[in-house]
Amino acid sequence: MKNTSIVRLSLISSIVGLTLLYMSAASINPGVTPISEIDENYIGLKTKISGEVIKTRKHSDGHLFLQIRGKDYNKIRIPIFAQTNSNLNEKIELLDNIEIKGEVNEYRGDLQVTPQNSESIKVVKSAPINISKISKAQAGEIVRVRGYISEKNKNKDGSYSIIIKNDGNKIKAHIPKEIASSSKFEMMRESTLIQVGGPLELRKGEIAIKIRNPHNIRFETSK
Amino acid sequence: MIIYLLYSLLGILIGSFTGLIPGLHVNNIAPILVSLVSGTQLDTYQAISLIVAMMTTHTFLDFIPSTFLGVPDKNTALSVLPAHQFVLEGRGYEVIKFTALGSLGSLIISTVMVGGLVHIIGPIYKIINPYMHLLLIFIVAIMFLLEDSWKKRLISLGIFLLAGFLGLIVLNSNLVPGNSGLMPMLGGLFGMSVLIVSINNENTIPQQKISNKEIEVIPNTKPIVSGATAGFLTGVIPGVGPAQGTVLSQVLTKTEETKDFLIGVSGVNTAKALLSFVALYAIGRPRSGAAVAVHNLIEKIGLNDLLFLIGISLFVGGLAAVLHLKIGKLAAKNIEKLPYKPMCLAVIISIIAFSVYYAGLWGILILFTSTSIGLLPPSFNVKRTHCMGVLIFPVILFFSGLETPILKFLGL
């Protein structure tokens, strides 16, 4: 075969092949997948999921690890690597609703969805709950509240208990020693406007928020 | 200790086998091996010994099939790959000796470089990371400018963009999971397209001269260093392939001979594997198939782990070089007696089979398209390395922040 024929044939084949691949790829772009449907068969595939943030953990290297819960109450892990995390316009907090487009992969036996960049993450901020609406029956649920620190007490084991007050209602928040010893905690003074999130727990018959990570504390303005 | 060496020997045995399978890249085997090992009772370091030994050996021996198979007809082919030029002159065994020297030499040079790199690789990565796309554009521009006319430079750009668009579609859509599309894409661009040209011609491989003349090490230090440097470049800059890394380091070290290219290019993957362990230790990012495999077994590697990995690599490197020479000699002695066309055909069938294994039926369409694009460089007499646009183009878009808007525009 002459060289010009090979060139023509190769060019035509390349363009036809690319067109077919493009058309096929565009037609199988995914919509939002329910978390309950994601299993081993999804590994390596790109998918879109949405849910409520129920756990956050910030790594010292800047990575943020989330656990989100879908409408179907199934949970999945979302690792957001440092660079992606630093490019996010908004801080992701407990109970925010997020939509993630990313690849499903397996990490130490668990499935996770890894967003490729900050543009693959859409955050819909949720408002903090009114303290007056919290009751003992909600123990175990995750809440986020906003208010002023009215008391700050150090416990014998090095942990702290703070009272958060808003519109005449108050709630206790428990801060474990390892978080209380962080430099961030030094900013916490009485009358500081604060937002905290975490699970509700019953302590000596009293309902309190357990703060599990410094990421779940946000300081706002002071009085 | 003995147990780790025994597992390394087993790894050498497996690596010799996989290295001799044409078209099978070392990065394709890593995930299979990790999943196989995780189903056994091996402890972490036994598994690492096995995997690192297997992958290091593979990077030595995979030059044997790529040297002797896919050789085009010297009278009709416009461009001939460097190793094939030697085979056509009956000097195939020299390629084996050059690649043994290049792989082992760059392994040793990389080991010497490790001490300094541990401290500088992290800061270098931090400095270049925001400018990675510009660096890649600069590298690609150099590759275009190395062509000898503006017409060829424009054609090279066209080939780069065609391959780049293929990479963008396959790696960013749900046609195939994750990186499964790499096998048919690279197999087509760099394997099938070479074999098709070769099988289409009525060529016979000339008898290969077996010279036992030793290759001197000192005069070849420059290409060995350029191979190790290229290993470092490809280990830090994502998307850059061995040939580009070698050409770049040749530009830097001002070495031009084909022999120097062969010594350099053979050391790239070996050096890359070793230096990627250093990158894994220093910046926590796996930059090669071997490093991905290790990262799956140890989350955060410490200095002791790094020394263990280097020790295993060196132990294996020495033995793999000897095996490479022995098996390469056997291949050179017998290649003209072997049924050449059926062998090339068998390789073509194996590439199709691997493509289907990794990427399902889509693998065939991807392979067809990548082979068509891979046929363009020899037809236009430009360098085949422009086909690396398949990886570099998506990486440039990713680092420049253009990937998401472009994918959205394309509806992907």
XYZ file of C-alpha atoms in Angstrom:
635
model
C 0.000 0.000 0.000
C 1.246 3.472 -0.887
C 2.207 5.811 1.919
C -0.482 8.382 0.976
C -3.143 5.676 1.171
C -1.924 4.675 4.650
C -2.011 8.319 5.752
C -5.562 8.783 4.423
C -6.803 5.523 5.903
C -5.150 6.208 9.287
C -6.552 9.741 9.437
C -10.074 8.652 8.524
C -9.951 5.747 11.015
C -8.634 8.042 13.779
C -11.388 10.590 13.271
C -14.170 8.004 12.908
C -12.916 6.177 16.032
C -12.679 9.389 18.055
C -16.156 10.489 16.966
C -17.689 7.142 17.946
C -15.897 7.151 21.319
C -16.954 10.736 22.002
C -20.593 10.081 21.145
C -20.678 6.952 23.295
C -18.925 8.673 26.221
C -21.302 11.644 26.107
C -24.340 9.380 26.078
C -23.380 7.407 29.192
C -22.602 10.367 31.451
C -24.081 9.537 34.871
C -26.847 11.287 36.822
C -26.935 11.215 40.644
C -26.451 7.636 41.889
C -28.077 6.589 45.189
C -25.339 5.626 47.687
C -27.059 2.277 48.322
C -26.406 1.312 44.685
C -22.659 1.862 44.873
C -20.878 -1.464 45.216
C -17.675 -3.210 43.998
C -18.941 -3.050 40.408
C -18.601 0.735 40.528
C -14.875 0.682 41.361
C -13.003 2.809 38.852
C -16.154 4.432 37.486
C -16.981 8.105 37.766
C -20.189 8.801 39.568
C -22.227 11.604 41.089
C -23.629 11.285 44.607
C -25.260 13.636 47.069
C -25.887 13.586 50.791
C -25.571 15.180 54.186
C -22.183 15.457 55.907
C -22.347 13.446 59.130
C -18.654 13.119 59.970
C -15.627 15.294 59.289
C -11.971 14.696 60.090
C -9.184 17.010 59.072
C -5.726 15.476 58.620
C -2.627 17.391 59.679
C -1.504 17.466 56.000
C -4.655 19.414 55.042
C -6.733 16.501 53.724
C -10.376 16.451 54.780
C -12.189 13.165 55.242
C -15.967 13.248 55.223
C -18.673 10.720 55.693
C -21.928 11.542 53.985
C -25.358 10.031 54.371
C -27.677 9.834 51.389
C -31.467 10.139 51.327
C -31.548 6.342 51.541
C -29.579 6.569 54.879
C -26.603 4.732 53.421
C -23.190 6.196 54.147
C -19.993 6.590 52.151
C -16.553 8.092 52.737
C -15.348 11.114 50.773
C -11.628 11.928 50.922
C -10.899 15.510 49.858
C -7.168 15.906 49.330
C -5.292 18.957 50.604
C -5.015 20.778 47.281
C -8.702 20.288 46.453
C -9.647 21.252 50.001
C -7.614 24.463 49.867
C -9.367 25.453 46.616
C -12.877 25.092 48.061
C -14.743 28.377 48.258
C -16.640 27.353 51.363
C -15.699 25.373 54.419
C -17.599 22.094 54.563
C -19.255 21.585 57.931
C -21.376 18.967 59.618
C -24.884 18.668 58.185
C -24.064 20.617 55.012
C -25.530 19.029 51.906
C -22.978 18.244 49.258
C -22.952 16.872 45.730
C -19.772 15.116 44.654
C -18.646 14.016 41.217
C -15.749 11.630 41.513
C -14.290 8.204 41.024
C -15.317 5.252 43.140
C -12.350 3.475 44.674
C -11.576 1.101 47.489
C -9.436 2.049 50.448
C -8.642 -0.588 53.032
C -11.756 -2.580 52.258
C -14.203 0.359 52.193
C -15.615 2.095 49.156
C -15.142 5.820 48.787
C -15.816 8.494 46.179
C -12.831 10.741 45.466
C -13.586 14.116 43.878
C -10.967 15.089 41.310
C -10.940 18.803 42.058
C -12.806 21.511 43.943
C -15.146 22.060 41.001
C -16.418 18.507 41.438
C -17.865 19.458 44.851
C -21.032 21.497 45.268
C -21.861 22.606 48.814
C -25.290 23.710 50.001
C -24.850 25.232 53.435
C -27.346 24.232 56.089
C -28.472 26.599 58.860
C -27.612 25.755 62.498
C -30.465 24.289 64.540
C -32.211 26.430 67.167
C -31.026 25.322 70.640
C -34.613 25.435 71.980
C -35.555 22.612 69.618
C -33.032 20.141 71.041
C -34.428 17.501 73.399
C -33.066 14.450 75.235
C -34.956 12.222 72.816
C -32.519 13.296 70.120
C -29.499 11.649 71.785
C -27.292 10.131 69.082
C -28.350 12.606 66.377
C -25.894 15.027 64.882
C -26.591 18.724 65.304
C -24.907 22.037 64.622
C -25.662 25.011 66.852
C -24.614 28.639 66.993
C -24.424 30.862 70.078
C -22.279 32.698 72.586
C -20.052 30.945 75.103
C -21.491 31.760 78.480
C -19.305 29.426 80.563
C -16.060 27.575 80.065
C -14.959 24.970 82.627
C -11.926 22.724 82.684
C -12.555 19.161 83.867
C -10.157 16.992 85.898
C -9.213 14.886 82.867
C -8.109 17.951 80.860
C -11.281 18.133 78.782
C -13.512 21.218 78.733
C -17.213 21.793 79.050
C -18.691 24.933 77.580
C -22.188 26.321 77.739
C -23.486 27.808 74.498
C -26.317 30.280 74.826
C -28.656 31.725 72.228
C -31.984 33.569 72.650
C -32.180 32.563 76.311
C -31.695 28.835 75.544
C -28.514 26.979 76.365
C -26.767 23.706 75.726
C -23.594 22.093 76.952
C -20.797 21.067 74.618
C -18.051 18.670 75.630
C -14.579 19.196 74.221
C -12.161 16.257 74.693
C -8.645 16.908 76.006
C -6.924 16.316 72.626
C -8.999 19.057 71.007
C -8.926 21.351 74.013
C -5.122 21.342 73.894
C -5.056 22.683 70.305
C -4.033 26.279 69.689
C -7.416 26.929 68.109
C -9.070 26.300 71.453
C -7.085 29.101 73.104
C -9.220 31.564 71.095
C -12.275 30.289 72.906
C -13.232 32.816 75.540
C -16.501 33.614 77.271
C -18.813 35.725 75.061
C -17.165 34.415 71.856
C -19.710 33.746 69.100
C -19.204 30.131 68.112
C -20.638 27.450 65.867
C -20.139 23.814 66.890
C -21.283 20.508 65.510
C -21.333 16.934 66.709
C -23.514 14.107 68.006
C -25.827 14.692 70.939
C -25.142 12.549 73.982
C -26.662 12.151 77.397
C -24.197 12.957 80.195
C -25.497 12.507 83.751
C -29.038 12.915 82.466
C -28.180 16.090 80.633
C -28.079 16.477 76.849
C -24.768 17.747 75.454
C -22.938 18.022 72.140
C -19.778 15.986 71.819
C -17.209 17.731 69.620
C -15.085 15.102 67.897
C -12.827 17.236 65.746
C -11.406 20.805 65.830
C -12.878 21.138 62.314
C -16.319 21.116 63.941
C -15.649 24.359 65.837
C -15.942 27.687 64.036
C -15.369 31.044 65.718
C -17.289 34.029 64.471
C -17.302 37.569 65.902
C -17.179 38.554 69.595
C -19.662 40.672 71.514
C 16.193 -11.683 55.915
C 16.678 -14.872 53.867
C 12.920 -15.166 53.455
C 12.777 -11.709 51.803
C 15.543 -12.682 49.393
C 13.671 -15.884 48.556
C 10.525 -13.888 47.801
C 12.658 -11.541 45.699
C 13.898 -14.548 43.702
C 10.303 -15.617 43.158
C 9.546 -12.047 42.021
C 12.459 -12.217 39.562
C 11.019 -15.428 38.135
C 7.558 -13.891 37.641
C 9.054 -10.620 36.324
C 11.098 -12.544 33.737
C 7.929 -14.138 32.481
C 5.826 -10.929 32.363
C 8.703 -8.884 30.921
C 8.890 -11.227 27.953
C 5.175 -10.817 27.178
C 5.085 -8.147 24.466
C 2.838 -5.161 24.965
C 2.365 -5.701 28.682
C 3.426 -2.575 30.578
C 4.775 -2.878 34.090
C 1.993 -0.583 35.410
C -0.678 -2.955 34.093
C 0.575 -5.806 36.239
C 0.846 -3.926 39.536
C -2.888 -3.918 40.403
C -3.252 -7.618 39.497
C -0.261 -8.514 41.635
C -1.426 -6.462 44.632
C -4.853 -8.088 44.581
C -3.257 -11.550 44.239
C -0.840 -10.912 47.113
C -3.565 -9.501 49.390
C -5.334 -12.856 49.156
C -2.301 -14.687 50.601
C -0.788 -15.020 54.064
C 2.323 -13.004 53.128
C 3.410 -10.302 55.569
C 3.826 -6.755 54.241
C 7.576 -6.983 53.626
C 7.395 -10.403 51.985
C 4.717 -8.998 49.645
C 6.827 -5.914 48.932
C 9.921 -8.051 48.199
C 7.911 -10.092 45.707
C 6.260 -7.110 43.986
C 9.333 -4.861 43.804
C 11.486 -7.740 42.502
C 8.930 -8.652 39.898
C 8.457 -5.086 38.685
C 12.181 -4.271 38.610
C 12.912 -7.446 36.623
C 10.083 -6.583 34.243
C 11.636 -3.157 33.495
C 14.862 -4.948 32.448
C 13.463 -7.783 30.370
C 10.692 -5.958 28.513
C 13.352 -4.635 26.131
C 13.837 -8.103 24.658
C 10.427 -8.384 22.910
C 10.372 -4.673 21.997
C 13.842 -5.013 20.400
C 13.236 -8.113 18.296
C 9.551 -7.811 17.442
C 7.873 -5.259 15.170
C 10.994 -4.597 13.089
C 9.927 -2.856 9.846
C 11.259 -3.333 6.311
C 14.343 -1.164 6.025
C 13.660 -0.429 2.338
C 10.147 0.907 2.752
C 9.873 2.256 6.290
C 10.255 6.017 6.587
C 11.202 5.975 10.236
C 12.663 3.084 12.183
C 12.785 2.875 15.968
C 16.343 3.062 17.357
C 16.473 -0.562 18.595
C 15.113 -1.840 15.271
C 17.890 -0.012 13.376
C 20.407 -2.194 15.231
C 18.410 -5.385 14.590
C 18.280 -4.603 10.848
C 22.091 -4.308 10.921
C 22.378 -7.665 12.713
C 23.395 -5.943 15.949
C 20.340 -6.802 18.084
C 22.485 -8.301 20.864
C 24.241 -4.960 21.219
C 20.852 -3.420 22.086
C 20.482 -6.043 24.819
C 23.914 -5.123 26.203
C 23.171 -1.380 26.009
C 19.824 -1.780 27.750
C 21.340 -4.004 30.469
C 24.002 -1.367 31.066
C 21.423 1.452 30.962
C 18.974 -0.208 33.358
C 21.574 -1.353 35.891
C 23.649 1.812 35.570
C 20.706 4.112 36.141
C 19.621 1.993 39.103
C 23.039 2.500 40.705
C 23.194 6.221 39.821
C 19.662 6.702 41.210
C 20.696 5.006 44.454
C 23.590 7.460 44.740
C 21.173 10.336 44.050
C 18.708 9.186 46.732
C 20.548 10.841 49.638
C 20.207 14.294 48.085
C 16.802 13.750 46.539
C 15.153 12.822 49.832
C 15.653 16.428 50.923
C 14.998 18.287 47.679
C 12.206 16.326 46.023
C 9.510 17.702 48.388
C 10.463 21.416 47.957
C 10.972 20.941 44.175
C 7.542 19.382 43.861
C 5.950 22.232 45.860
C 7.648 24.840 43.667
C 6.771 23.278 40.307
C 3.287 21.985 41.145
C 1.419 25.277 40.439
C 3.332 25.621 37.144
C 3.123 21.959 36.070
C 0.961 22.746 33.007
C 3.421 25.408 31.816
C 6.321 23.007 32.318
C 4.521 20.339 30.299
C 3.694 22.813 27.507
C 7.396 23.768 27.449
C 8.440 20.092 27.188
C 5.911 19.430 24.420
C 7.077 22.560 22.548
C 10.692 21.301 22.681
C 9.573 17.971 21.244
C 7.840 19.783 18.351
C 10.844 22.009 17.714
C 13.114 18.947 17.484
C 11.326 18.079 14.206
C 13.253 19.406 11.205
C 10.614 21.490 9.364
C 7.608 23.655 10.231
C 5.351 21.335 8.234
C 6.434 18.403 10.409
C 6.019 20.508 13.560
C 2.422 21.287 12.607
C 1.740 17.633 11.804
C 3.244 16.690 15.188
C 0.882 19.154 16.887
C -2.058 17.559 15.038
C -0.997 14.056 16.132
C -0.474 15.291 19.711
C -3.994 16.778 19.792
C -5.642 13.697 18.233
C -3.963 11.459 20.826
C -4.770 14.033 23.534
C -8.450 14.080 22.650
C -8.490 10.276 22.775
C -6.913 10.358 26.256
C -9.362 13.015 27.435
C -12.398 10.990 26.348
C -11.197 7.605 27.596
C -9.768 8.744 30.937
C -12.611 11.130 31.826
C -15.718 9.213 30.908
C -17.448 6.091 32.092
C -16.660 4.124 28.938
C -14.139 2.106 30.936
C -13.420 2.119 34.678
C -10.494 4.186 36.030
C -7.280 3.705 34.131
C -8.357 0.479 32.377
C -8.299 2.373 29.090
C -4.514 2.796 29.307
C -3.799 -0.706 28.011
C -5.677 -0.379 24.674
C -4.568 3.240 24.234
C -0.845 2.650 24.805
C -1.003 -0.801 23.177
C -2.432 0.777 20.021
C -0.279 3.891 19.867
C 3.041 2.183 20.602
C 2.476 -1.544 19.999
C -0.088 -2.439 17.354
C 0.846 0.432 15.038
C 4.484 -0.765 15.026
C 3.551 -4.412 14.500
C 1.055 -3.721 11.707
C 3.702 -1.886 9.676
C 6.126 -4.740 10.319
C 3.745 -7.554 9.459
C 2.645 -5.774 6.286
C 6.145 -6.043 4.823
C 7.911 -9.057 3.335
C 10.920 -8.529 5.565
C 13.177 -11.084 7.148
C 15.294 -10.472 10.195
C 18.976 -10.741 9.350
C 21.185 -13.103 11.300
C 22.311 -11.407 14.493
C 26.014 -11.151 15.296
C 26.835 -12.231 18.822
C 29.790 -10.241 19.981
C 31.209 -10.941 23.411
C 33.103 -7.685 23.365
C 32.570 -5.897 26.651
C 30.874 -2.521 26.753
C 32.958 0.032 28.580
C 31.179 1.726 31.416
C 33.108 5.003 31.787
C 32.575 6.324 28.211
C 28.864 5.588 28.635
C 28.449 7.438 31.919
C 26.727 10.392 30.224
C 23.794 8.407 28.754
C 23.459 6.433 32.003
C 23.180 9.706 33.927
C 20.734 11.011 31.319
C 18.582 7.877 31.839
C 18.582 8.378 35.612
C 17.784 12.092 35.130
C 14.963 11.192 32.763
C 13.717 8.715 35.391
C 13.666 11.590 37.860
C 11.859 13.894 35.365
C 9.208 11.308 34.537
C 8.885 10.464 38.232
C 8.102 14.047 39.225
C 6.299 15.375 36.133
C 3.131 13.379 35.420
C 2.401 12.296 31.842
C 5.967 12.486 30.528
C 7.036 9.169 28.992
C 10.454 7.466 28.932
C 11.281 8.549 25.366
C 10.464 12.197 26.046
C 12.360 12.139 29.334
C 15.365 10.650 27.529
C 15.244 13.116 24.608
C 15.017 15.995 27.094
C 17.914 14.761 29.166
C 19.855 14.167 25.927
C 19.251 17.789 25.012
C 20.548 18.751 28.452
C 23.567 16.410 28.361
C 24.183 17.000 24.629
C 24.246 13.324 23.671
C 22.876 12.487 20.235
C 23.915 8.957 19.202
C 21.305 6.214 18.876
C 23.382 4.031 21.191
C 23.213 6.750 23.864
C 19.438 7.004 23.414
C 19.097 3.242 23.976
C 21.237 3.297 27.112
C 19.310 6.315 28.384
C 15.803 5.143 27.606
C 16.368 1.699 29.113
C 17.267 3.249 32.447
C 14.215 5.489 32.671
C 11.641 3.028 33.983
C 14.137 1.341 36.322
C 15.269 4.687 37.747
C 11.682 5.914 37.865
C 10.615 2.928 39.965
C 13.415 3.537 42.480
C 13.032 7.328 42.567
C 9.269 7.044 42.906
C 9.903 5.247 46.224
C 11.827 8.345 47.298
C 8.920 10.539 46.088
C 6.522 8.333 48.045
C 8.663 8.807 51.165
C 9.185 12.575 50.624
C 5.859 13.800 49.203
C 3.570 10.843 49.935
C 2.513 10.508 46.287
C 2.966 7.291 44.311
C 4.343 8.239 40.888
C 4.905 4.809 39.322
C 3.159 1.463 39.192
C 5.695 0.051 41.666
C 5.091 2.929 44.090
C 1.308 2.527 43.803
C 1.733 -1.149 44.709
C 3.902 -0.309 47.742
C 1.533 2.501 48.785
C -1.309 -0.014 48.852
C 0.629 -2.119 51.323
C 2.198 0.597 53.539
C 0.231 3.815 54.001
C 3.137 5.984 55.160
C 6.610 4.743 54.397
C 9.432 5.536 56.800
C 13.179 5.775 56.250
C 13.672 2.093 57.143
C 11.056 1.083 54.581
C 12.759 3.250 51.951
C 16.139 1.610 52.655
C 14.501 -1.819 52.443
C 12.989 -0.949 49.040
C 16.322 0.321 47.727
C 18.114 -2.775 49.035
C 15.667 -5.117 47.312
C 15.846 -3.090 44.070
C 19.649 -3.278 43.994
C 19.749 -6.999 44.806
C 17.219 -7.709 42.082
C 18.789 -5.264 39.595
C 22.072 -7.165 39.549
C 20.410 -10.526 38.940
C 17.927 -9.105 36.424
C 20.765 -7.603 34.353
C 22.448 -11.043 34.103
C 19.136 -12.694 33.170
C 18.465 -9.973 30.604
C 21.842 -10.632 28.951
C 21.377 -14.422 28.950
C 17.800 -14.448 27.631
C 18.577 -11.591 25.198
C 21.517 -13.569 23.778
C 19.308 -16.605 23.320
C 16.707 -14.459 21.534
C 19.333 -12.820 19.280
C 20.823 -16.212 18.340
C 17.484 -17.723 17.370
C 15.374 -14.841 16.121
C 15.985 -15.461 12.417
C 15.057 -19.132 12.854
C 11.739 -18.265 14.446
C 8.534 -17.816 12.411
C 8.594 -14.041 12.518
C 5.203 -13.159 11.028
C 3.219 -15.655 13.142
C 5.063 -14.329 16.201
C 4.078 -10.733 15.396
C 0.540 -11.935 14.747
C 0.525 -13.693 18.137
C 1.591 -10.440 19.778
C -1.177 -8.537 17.958
C -3.677 -11.113 19.224
C -2.272 -10.818 22.755
C -2.642 -6.996 22.662
C -6.266 -7.371 21.526
C -6.872 -9.945 24.289
C -5.292 -7.718 26.985
C -7.318 -4.745 25.734
C -10.565 -6.700 26.042
C -9.470 -8.071 29.439
C -8.795 -4.575 30.809
C -11.404 -2.464 29.034
C -14.081 -4.874 27.817
C -15.546 -4.497 24.346
C -14.912 -0.749 24.401
C -11.249 -1.765 24.472
C -11.520 -2.847 20.825
C -12.821 0.554 19.650
C -10.178 2.326 21.767
C -7.488 0.030 20.349
C -8.700 0.608 16.779
C -8.615 4.395 17.249
C -5.248 4.476 19.033
C -3.696 2.172 16.411
C -4.953 4.485 13.644
C -3.393 7.491 15.404
C -0.195 5.462 16.052
C 0.149 4.809 12.312
C 0.365 8.536 11.568
C 3.895 9.339 12.905
C 5.746 6.775 10.708
C 3.584 7.764 7.719
C 4.548 11.431 8.131
C 8.100 10.593 9.267
C 7.759 12.395 12.600
C 8.591 11.107 16.094
C 6.181 8.590 17.575
C 6.612 10.201 21.001
C 4.087 12.939 20.051
C 1.469 10.259 20.681
C 2.204 10.750 24.399
C -0.294 13.594 24.045
C -2.694 10.826 25.096
C -1.514 11.374 28.684
C 0.108 14.815 28.567
C -2.859 16.707 27.082
C -5.312 15.636 29.858
C -2.625 16.354 32.485
C -2.057 19.879 31.063
C -5.802 20.543 31.193
C -5.984 19.198 34.755
C -3.155 21.364 36.108
C -4.317 24.477 34.230
C -7.819 24.150 35.699
C -9.335 23.885 32.199
C -10.317 20.244 32.490
C -13.719 20.731 34.121
C -14.906 23.599 31.838
C -13.783 21.686 28.733
C -15.417 18.438 29.880
C -18.613 20.367 30.676
C -18.494 21.989 27.244
C -18.070 18.550 25.658
C -20.922 17.186 27.752
C -18.698 14.598 29.463
